[in-house]
Amino acid sequence: MTTEYIHAAVPGAVERAAALLQRGEVVAFPTETVYGLGATVFNSIAVRKVFDAKGRPADNPLIVHIAAVEDIHRVAVRIPPLFSVLATRFFPGPLTVIVDKHPDVPDIVTAGLPSVAVRMPAHDVALALIRAVGEPLVAPSANRSGRPSPTSAQHVLDDLDTRIAAVLDGGICSIGIESTVVSLRNNHIAILRPGSITKEELEEATGRTVVYAEMGKSGVPVAPGMKYRHYAPQARITLASTMHEVQQRIQEAQIKIRVLANEPIEGAGSVRPLRASTLYAEFRQADADGVEEIVLLCNSGIQRNVGLMNRILKAAAG
Ligand code: TXA
Ligand code: MG
């Protein structure tokens, strides 16, 4: 299959991408977090193509993307009162809520779970595309399974060229890490995946205590996706907590090293930035440059950023 490149600024771009989706094809599109790999939610055959293109395990459910808050009712039932509090404050935005699934949503979307993940992206191109299609879109991150999520159309093509019908290029994603995922079941809020919307912001908006639920009671991850290897570049990842540790590692290492940090480091040559918006792009660039080890300076500022630290730790464990 030839993958069609569609620049979002070209007249008719969104309509072209929407026509492909309506025909049951898979199209990658930009969001404010990372690029998503879209298919129409009620077409199981199209959704199957998303799993195939990514090489994604069938037991890892997808997020449904809507373009209006009230469209939650097309894919979910028994919406808890907490939903409207969160939607008023954070929709559109990088927040995904897990609620009870509507019977119309095919089981393949939710990997057979009785719940469904829903979010409304804060990106004009994504919203225009969903509206033009006239149906919510499933969209996991548009990378091959196990690769860092894509934050540009080029990253999507690097992973999925010839495997998908088209990529809609809307430029670089501003946030750069995936949405915060929260469960709202039983009208309680639990964070299944941290992101740029923080626990404190969720507590402030709802007046509730919010907990991290990364691991279930039996040690089984709560978000099905958490158990898979993620976000990992080919290069080995080393974490340092002080500038001195970075300098030591540079001195002893006999291999091609790259340092990512949010402050200058004496003797480290050219340090590349460490921040959420460019983390995955830096991982991809390091691999392209044949870097063998990436040293990340996780100082207290970085450590306070729970979403960013979560991706860093997963990459280091990978
Ligand atoms: O920012 C984002 O969320 C991006 C953009 C494209 O919207 N999407 C994204 O999708 O990161 P994906 O498929 O890479 O991650 C979805 C996460 C996985 O960890 C999955 O297990 C979890 O959401 N998830 C989906 N449905 C769920 C459900 N019903 N219950 C619990 N976790 C669920
Ligand atoms: Mg992903």
CSV table of C-alpha atoms and ligand atoms in Angstrom, one decimal:
chain,number,residue,atom,x,y,z
A,1,MET,CA,0.0,0.0,0.0
A,2,THR,CA,1.2,3.5,-0.8
A,3,THR,CA,0.8,5.8,2.2
A,4,GLU,CA,-0.7,9.1,1.1
A,5,TYR,CA,0.9,12.2,2.6
A,6,ILE,CA,-1.7,14.9,3.2
A,7,HIS,CA,-0.6,18.3,4.5
A,8,ALA,CA,-3.4,19.7,6.7
A,9,ALA,CA,-2.9,23.3,5.4
A,10,VAL,CA,-3.8,22.3,1.8
A,11,PRO,CA,-7.5,23.0,0.9
A,12,GLY,CA,-9.6,19.8,1.0
A,13,ALA,CA,-7.0,18.0,3.2
A,14,VAL,CA,-9.4,17.2,6.1
A,15,GLU,CA,-12.1,16.1,3.7
A,16,ARG,CA,-9.7,13.8,1.8
A,17,ALA,CA,-8.6,12.1,5.1
A,18,ALA,CA,-12.2,11.9,6.2
A,19,ALA,CA,-13.2,10.2,3.0
A,20,LEU,CA,-10.5,7.5,3.5
A,21,LEU,CA,-11.7,6.9,7.1
A,22,GLN,CA,-15.4,6.6,6.0
A,23,ARG,CA,-14.3,4.0,3.5
A,24,GLY,CA,-12.7,1.9,6.3
A,25,GLU,CA,-9.1,2.9,5.9
A,26,VAL,CA,-6.6,3.8,8.6
A,27,VAL,CA,-5.3,7.4,8.7
A,28,ALA,CA,-2.8,8.9,11.1
A,29,PHE,CA,-3.6,12.4,12.4
A,30,PRO,CA,-2.1,15.0,14.8
A,31,THR,CA,-3.3,15.6,18.3
A,32,GLU,CA,-1.9,17.9,21.0
A,33,THR,CA,-0.2,14.9,22.7
A,34,VAL,CA,1.1,12.6,20.0
A,35,TYR,CA,0.0,11.4,16.5
A,36,GLY,CA,-2.9,9.0,16.6
A,37,LEU,CA,-3.7,6.1,14.2
A,38,GLY,CA,-7.4,6.6,13.4
A,39,ALA,CA,-10.2,4.4,12.3
A,40,THR,CA,-14.0,4.8,12.7
A,41,VAL,CA,-15.1,3.3,16.0
A,42,PHE,CA,-18.2,1.4,14.8
A,43,ASN,CA,-16.3,-0.5,12.0
A,44,SER,CA,-14.6,-3.5,13.5
A,45,ILE,CA,-12.8,-4.4,10.2
A,46,ALA,CA,-11.2,-0.9,10.2
A,47,VAL,CA,-10.3,-1.2,13.8
A,48,ARG,CA,-8.7,-4.5,13.2
A,49,LYS,CA,-6.4,-2.8,10.6
A,50,VAL,CA,-5.2,-0.4,13.3
A,51,PHE,CA,-4.0,-3.4,15.5
A,52,ASP,CA,-2.4,-5.0,12.4
A,53,ALA,CA,-0.6,-1.8,11.3
A,54,LYS,CA,0.8,-1.2,14.7
A,55,GLY,CA,1.6,-4.8,15.6
A,56,ARG,CA,-0.4,-4.2,18.7
A,57,PRO,CA,-1.5,-7.0,21.0
A,58,ALA,CA,-5.3,-7.6,20.8
A,59,ASP,CA,-5.6,-7.4,24.6
A,60,ASN,CA,-4.6,-3.7,24.7
A,61,PRO,CA,-7.7,-1.5,24.2
A,62,LEU,CA,-7.9,1.7,22.2
A,63,ILE,CA,-8.9,5.3,23.1
A,64,VAL,CA,-12.0,6.7,21.4
A,65,HIS,CA,-11.7,10.4,20.2
A,66,ILE,CA,-14.8,12.6,20.1
A,67,ALA,CA,-15.2,16.2,18.8
A,68,ALA,CA,-18.0,17.3,21.2
A,69,VAL,CA,-18.5,16.6,24.9
A,70,GLU,CA,-22.1,15.3,24.3
A,71,ASP,CA,-20.7,12.6,21.9
A,72,ILE,CA,-19.6,10.6,25.0
A,73,HIS,CA,-23.2,9.3,24.9
A,74,ARG,CA,-22.5,7.6,21.5
A,75,VAL,CA,-19.8,5.4,23.1
A,76,ALA,CA,-20.5,5.2,26.8
A,77,VAL,CA,-23.4,4.6,29.2
A,78,ARG,CA,-24.1,5.4,32.9
A,79,ILE,CA,-21.8,8.4,32.7
A,80,PRO,CA,-21.0,9.4,36.3
A,81,PRO,CA,-21.5,12.9,37.5
A,82,LEU,CA,-17.8,13.4,37.8
A,83,PHE,CA,-17.5,13.2,34.1
A,84,SER,CA,-19.1,16.6,33.5
A,85,VAL,CA,-16.9,18.2,36.1
A,86,LEU,CA,-13.8,17.0,34.4
A,87,ALA,CA,-15.1,17.6,30.9
A,88,THR,CA,-16.0,21.2,31.7
A,89,ARG,CA,-12.5,21.9,33.0
A,90,PHE,CA,-10.3,19.7,30.8
A,91,PHE,CA,-12.1,18.9,27.5
A,92,PRO,CA,-10.8,19.4,24.9
A,93,GLY,CA,-7.4,18.5,26.3
A,94,PRO,CA,-5.0,15.7,27.2
A,95,LEU,CA,-7.3,13.8,29.5
A,96,THR,CA,-8.7,10.4,28.8
A,97,VAL,CA,-11.6,9.0,31.0
A,98,ILE,CA,-12.5,5.4,31.4
A,99,VAL,CA,-16.3,4.9,31.7
A,100,ASP,CA,-18.8,2.1,31.0
A,101,LYS,CA,-18.9,1.0,27.4
A,102,HIS,CA,-22.0,1.5,25.1
A,103,PRO,CA,-23.2,-1.8,23.6
A,104,ASP,CA,-22.7,-0.3,20.1
A,105,VAL,CA,-18.9,-0.1,20.6
A,106,PRO,CA,-17.4,-3.2,19.1
A,107,ASP,CA,-15.5,-5.5,21.6
A,108,ILE,CA,-12.3,-5.2,19.5
A,109,VAL,CA,-12.1,-1.5,20.5
A,110,THR,CA,-12.1,-2.3,24.2
A,111,ALA,CA,-10.3,-5.6,24.0
A,112,GLY,CA,-13.4,-7.2,25.4
A,113,LEU,CA,-13.5,-5.0,28.5
A,114,PRO,CA,-16.9,-3.6,29.8
A,115,SER,CA,-15.3,-0.1,29.9
A,116,VAL,CA,-14.2,2.3,27.2
A,117,ALA,CA,-11.5,5.1,27.1
A,118,VAL,CA,-12.7,8.4,25.7
A,119,ARG,CA,-11.0,11.8,25.1
A,120,MET,CA,-11.6,15.0,23.1
A,121,PRO,CA,-8.2,16.2,21.7
A,122,ALA,CA,-7.3,19.9,21.9
A,123,HIS,CA,-6.2,20.1,18.2
A,124,ASP,CA,-8.1,21.9,15.5
A,125,VAL,CA,-7.1,19.4,12.8
A,126,ALA,CA,-8.1,16.4,14.9
A,127,LEU,CA,-11.5,18.0,15.8
A,128,ALA,CA,-12.2,19.0,12.2
A,129,LEU,CA,-11.4,15.5,11.1
A,130,ILE,CA,-13.7,13.8,13.6
A,131,ARG,CA,-16.5,16.2,12.7
A,132,ALA,CA,-16.0,15.6,8.9
A,133,VAL,CA,-16.1,11.9,9.4
A,134,GLY,CA,-19.3,12.2,11.5
A,135,GLU,CA,-18.3,9.4,13.9
A,136,PRO,CA,-15.8,9.1,16.8
A,137,LEU,CA,-12.4,7.7,15.9
A,138,VAL,CA,-10.3,5.1,17.7
A,139,ALA,CA,-6.7,6.2,17.8
A,140,PRO,CA,-3.8,4.6,19.6
A,141,SER,CA,-0.4,6.4,19.2
A,142,ALA,CA,0.6,6.0,15.6
A,143,ASN,CA,3.9,4.2,16.2
A,144,ARG,CA,4.8,0.5,15.7
A,145,SER,CA,4.2,-1.3,19.0
A,146,GLY,CA,7.2,-0.8,21.3
A,147,ARG,CA,8.6,2.3,19.6
A,148,PRO,CA,8.4,5.8,21.0
A,149,SER,CA,5.1,7.6,20.2
A,150,PRO,CA,5.3,9.9,17.1
A,151,THR,CA,5.2,13.6,17.6
A,152,SER,CA,5.6,14.5,13.9
A,153,ALA,CA,4.2,13.2,10.6
A,154,GLN,CA,7.7,12.1,9.7
A,155,HIS,CA,7.9,9.9,12.8
A,156,VAL,CA,4.6,8.2,11.7
A,157,LEU,CA,6.1,7.5,8.2
A,158,ASP,CA,9.3,6.2,9.7
A,159,ASP,CA,7.3,3.5,11.5
A,160,LEU,CA,4.2,3.0,9.3
A,161,ASP,CA,5.0,4.0,5.7
A,162,THR,CA,3.2,1.4,3.3
A,163,ARG,CA,1.2,0.0,6.3
A,164,ILE,CA,-1.5,2.7,6.5
A,165,ALA,CA,-3.6,4.6,3.9
A,166,ALA,CA,-2.5,8.1,4.8
A,167,VAL,CA,-0.9,10.5,7.3
A,168,LEU,CA,-2.5,14.0,7.8
A,169,ASP,CA,0.4,16.3,8.7
A,170,GLY,CA,-0.6,19.0,11.2
A,171,GLY,CA,3.0,19.8,12.4
A,172,ILE,CA,4.7,19.0,15.6
A,173,CYS,CA,2.6,17.9,18.7
A,174,SER,CA,2.9,20.5,21.4
A,175,ILE,CA,2.7,18.3,24.5
A,176,GLY,CA,4.7,15.3,23.4
A,177,ILE,CA,3.6,12.6,25.8
A,178,GLU,CA,0.3,10.7,25.8
A,179,SER,CA,-2.8,11.9,27.7
A,180,THR,CA,-3.4,11.4,31.4
A,181,VAL,CA,-5.7,8.4,31.7
A,182,VAL,CA,-8.2,8.3,34.6
A,183,SER,CA,-10.8,5.7,35.6
A,184,LEU,CA,-14.2,7.2,36.7
A,185,ARG,CA,-15.8,3.9,37.4
A,186,ASN,CA,-17.9,3.8,40.6
A,187,ASN,CA,-17.6,7.6,40.6
A,188,HIS,CA,-14.0,7.5,42.0
A,189,ILE,CA,-11.0,9.0,40.2
A,190,ALA,CA,-7.9,6.9,39.8
A,191,ILE,CA,-4.9,7.8,37.5
A,192,LEU,CA,-4.1,4.8,35.3
A,193,ARG,CA,-1.4,6.6,33.3
A,194,PRO,CA,0.1,10.0,34.4
A,195,GLY,CA,0.4,12.8,31.8
A,196,SER,CA,0.5,16.5,31.6
A,197,ILE,CA,-2.7,17.0,33.5
A,198,THR,CA,-1.6,16.3,37.1
A,199,LYS,CA,-3.1,14.7,40.1
A,200,GLU,CA,-3.1,18.1,41.8
A,201,GLU,CA,-5.1,19.7,38.9
A,202,LEU,CA,-7.6,16.8,39.0
A,203,GLU,CA,-8.0,17.2,42.8
A,204,GLU,CA,-8.4,20.9,42.5
A,205,ALA,CA,-11.0,20.6,39.8
A,206,THR,CA,-13.1,17.9,41.5
A,207,GLY,CA,-12.5,18.5,45.2
A,208,ARG,CA,-11.8,14.8,45.5
A,209,THR,CA,-8.8,12.7,46.5
A,210,VAL,CA,-7.2,11.3,43.4
A,211,VAL,CA,-5.0,8.1,43.6
A,212,TYR,CA,-2.5,6.5,41.3
A,213,ALA,CA,-3.6,3.1,40.4
A,214,GLU,CA,-0.8,1.9,38.2
A,215,MET,CA,-0.7,-1.5,39.8
A,216,GLY,CA,-3.8,-3.5,40.8
A,217,LYS,CA,-3.9,-5.5,44.1
A,218,SER,CA,-2.3,-8.6,42.6
A,219,GLY,CA,0.5,-6.6,41.0
A,220,VAL,CA,-1.4,-6.8,37.7
A,221,PRO,CA,-1.3,-3.5,35.8
A,222,VAL,CA,-4.7,-1.7,35.8
A,223,ALA,CA,-4.4,-0.1,32.3
A,224,PRO,CA,-3.9,-3.1,30.0
A,225,GLY,CA,-1.3,-1.2,28.1
A,226,MET,CA,1.0,-0.8,31.1
A,227,LYS,CA,2.4,-4.2,31.0
A,228,TYR,CA,4.0,-3.8,27.6
A,229,ARG,CA,7.5,-2.6,26.9
A,230,HIS,CA,7.1,1.1,25.9
A,231,TYR,CA,8.8,4.2,24.7
A,232,ALA,CA,12.1,2.5,24.5
A,233,PRO,CA,14.9,3.6,22.1
A,234,GLN,CA,17.5,1.2,20.9
A,235,ALA,CA,20.2,3.0,22.9
A,236,ARG,CA,20.7,2.0,26.5
A,237,ILE,CA,19.2,4.5,29.0
A,238,THR,CA,21.2,5.7,32.1
A,239,LEU,CA,19.6,7.9,34.7
A,240,ALA,CA,21.7,10.4,36.7
A,241,SER,CA,20.4,12.5,39.5
A,242,THR,CA,23.3,15.0,39.7
A,243,MET,CA,25.5,16.8,37.2
A,244,HIS,CA,28.5,15.1,38.8
A,245,GLU,CA,27.1,11.7,38.0
A,246,VAL,CA,26.6,12.7,34.3
A,247,GLN,CA,30.2,14.0,34.2
A,248,GLN,CA,31.5,10.7,35.7
A,249,ARG,CA,29.6,8.6,33.2
A,250,ILE,CA,31.0,10.6,30.3
A,251,GLN,CA,34.5,10.1,31.5
A,252,GLU,CA,34.3,6.3,32.0
A,253,ALA,CA,32.1,5.4,29.0
A,254,GLN,CA,33.9,4.0,26.0
A,255,ILE,CA,30.8,4.2,23.7
A,256,LYS,CA,28.9,6.9,21.8
A,257,ILE,CA,27.0,8.8,24.5
A,258,ARG,CA,24.3,11.5,24.4
A,259,VAL,CA,23.3,13.6,27.3
A,260,LEU,CA,19.7,15.0,27.8
A,261,ALA,CA,19.3,17.6,30.5
A,262,ASN,CA,17.3,20.8,31.3
A,263,GLU,CA,20.5,22.7,32.5
A,264,PRO,CA,24.0,23.1,31.0
A,265,ILE,CA,26.6,20.6,32.1
A,266,GLU,CA,30.3,21.5,32.1
A,267,GLY,CA,32.4,19.1,30.1
A,268,ALA,CA,29.4,17.4,28.5
A,269,GLY,CA,29.8,19.0,25.1
A,270,SER,CA,26.5,19.7,23.4
A,271,VAL,CA,23.7,18.7,25.8
A,272,ARG,CA,20.3,18.1,24.2
A,273,PRO,CA,17.1,19.4,26.0
A,274,LEU,CA,15.2,17.1,28.4
A,275,ARG,CA,11.5,18.0,28.5
A,276,ALA,CA,8.2,16.2,27.7
A,277,SER,CA,7.6,17.9,24.4
A,278,THR,CA,10.8,16.6,22.8
A,279,LEU,CA,11.6,13.4,24.7
A,280,TYR,CA,10.3,10.9,22.1
A,281,ALA,CA,11.8,13.0,19.2
A,282,GLU,CA,15.2,12.9,21.1
A,283,PHE,CA,15.0,9.1,21.5
A,284,ARG,CA,14.3,8.7,17.8
A,285,GLN,CA,17.1,11.0,16.8
A,286,ALA,CA,19.6,9.3,19.1
A,287,ASP,CA,18.8,6.0,17.4
A,288,ALA,CA,19.1,7.5,14.0
A,289,ASP,CA,22.5,8.9,15.0
A,290,GLY,CA,23.8,5.6,16.2
A,291,VAL,CA,24.0,6.7,19.9
A,292,GLU,CA,24.7,3.7,22.1
A,293,GLU,CA,23.8,5.3,25.5
A,294,ILE,CA,21.5,8.2,26.5
A,295,VAL,CA,22.2,9.7,29.9
A,296,LEU,CA,19.3,11.7,31.3
A,297,LEU,CA,19.8,14.1,34.1
A,298,CYS,CA,16.8,13.7,36.3
A,299,ASN,CA,17.2,16.6,38.7
A,300,SER,CA,14.5,17.6,41.2
A,301,GLY,CA,12.7,19.7,38.6
A,302,ILE,CA,12.4,16.7,36.3
A,303,GLN,CA,11.5,14.3,39.1
A,304,ARG,CA,8.5,16.5,40.1
A,305,ASN,CA,7.1,16.0,36.6
A,306,VAL,CA,5.3,12.7,37.2
A,307,GLY,CA,4.2,12.2,33.6
A,308,LEU,CA,7.6,12.8,32.2
A,309,MET,CA,9.3,10.7,34.8
A,310,ASN,CA,6.9,7.8,34.1
A,311,ARG,CA,8.0,7.8,30.4
A,312,ILE,CA,11.6,8.1,31.4
A,313,LEU,CA,11.4,5.1,33.8
A,314,LYS,CA,9.6,3.0,31.3
A,315,ALA,CA,12.2,3.7,28.7
A,316,ALA,CA,15.0,2.9,31.2
A,317,ALA,CA,13.3,-0.4,32.1
A,318,GLY,CA,12.8,-1.3,28.4
B,1,TXA,O1,-2.6,11.1,24.1
B,1,TXA,C1,-3.1,10.0,23.9
B,1,TXA,O2,-3.8,9.4,24.7
B,1,TXA,C2,-2.8,9.3,22.5
B,1,TXA,C3,-3.4,10.2,21.4
B,1,TXA,C4,-3.3,9.6,20.0
B,1,TXA,O3,-4.8,10.5,21.8
B,1,TXA,N1,-3.3,8.0,22.4
B,1,TXA,C5,-2.7,7.0,23.1
B,1,TXA,O4,-3.3,5.7,22.9
B,1,TXA,O5,-1.7,7.1,23.9
B,1,TXA,P1,-2.6,4.3,23.3
B,1,TXA,O6,-3.4,3.3,22.7
B,1,TXA,O7,-1.2,4.3,22.9
B,1,TXA,O8,-2.8,4.2,24.8
B,1,TXA,C6,-4.0,4.0,25.4
B,1,TXA,C7,-3.9,3.6,26.9
B,1,TXA,C8,-3.3,2.2,27.0
B,1,TXA,O9,-2.4,2.2,28.1
B,1,TXA,C9,-4.6,1.4,27.2
B,1,TXA,O10,-4.3,0.2,27.9
B,1,TXA,C10,-5.4,2.3,28.1
B,1,TXA,O11,-5.2,3.6,27.5
B,1,TXA,N2,-6.8,2.0,28.0
B,1,TXA,C11,-7.6,2.0,26.9
B,1,TXA,N3,-8.9,1.6,27.1
B,1,TXA,C12,-8.9,1.2,28.4
B,1,TXA,C13,-9.9,0.7,29.3
B,1,TXA,N4,-11.1,0.4,28.9
B,1,TXA,N5,-9.5,0.5,30.6
B,1,TXA,C14,-8.3,0.7,31.0
B,1,TXA,N6,-7.3,1.3,30.2
B,1,TXA,C15,-7.6,1.5,29.0
B,2,MG,MG,0.9,4.0,22.6
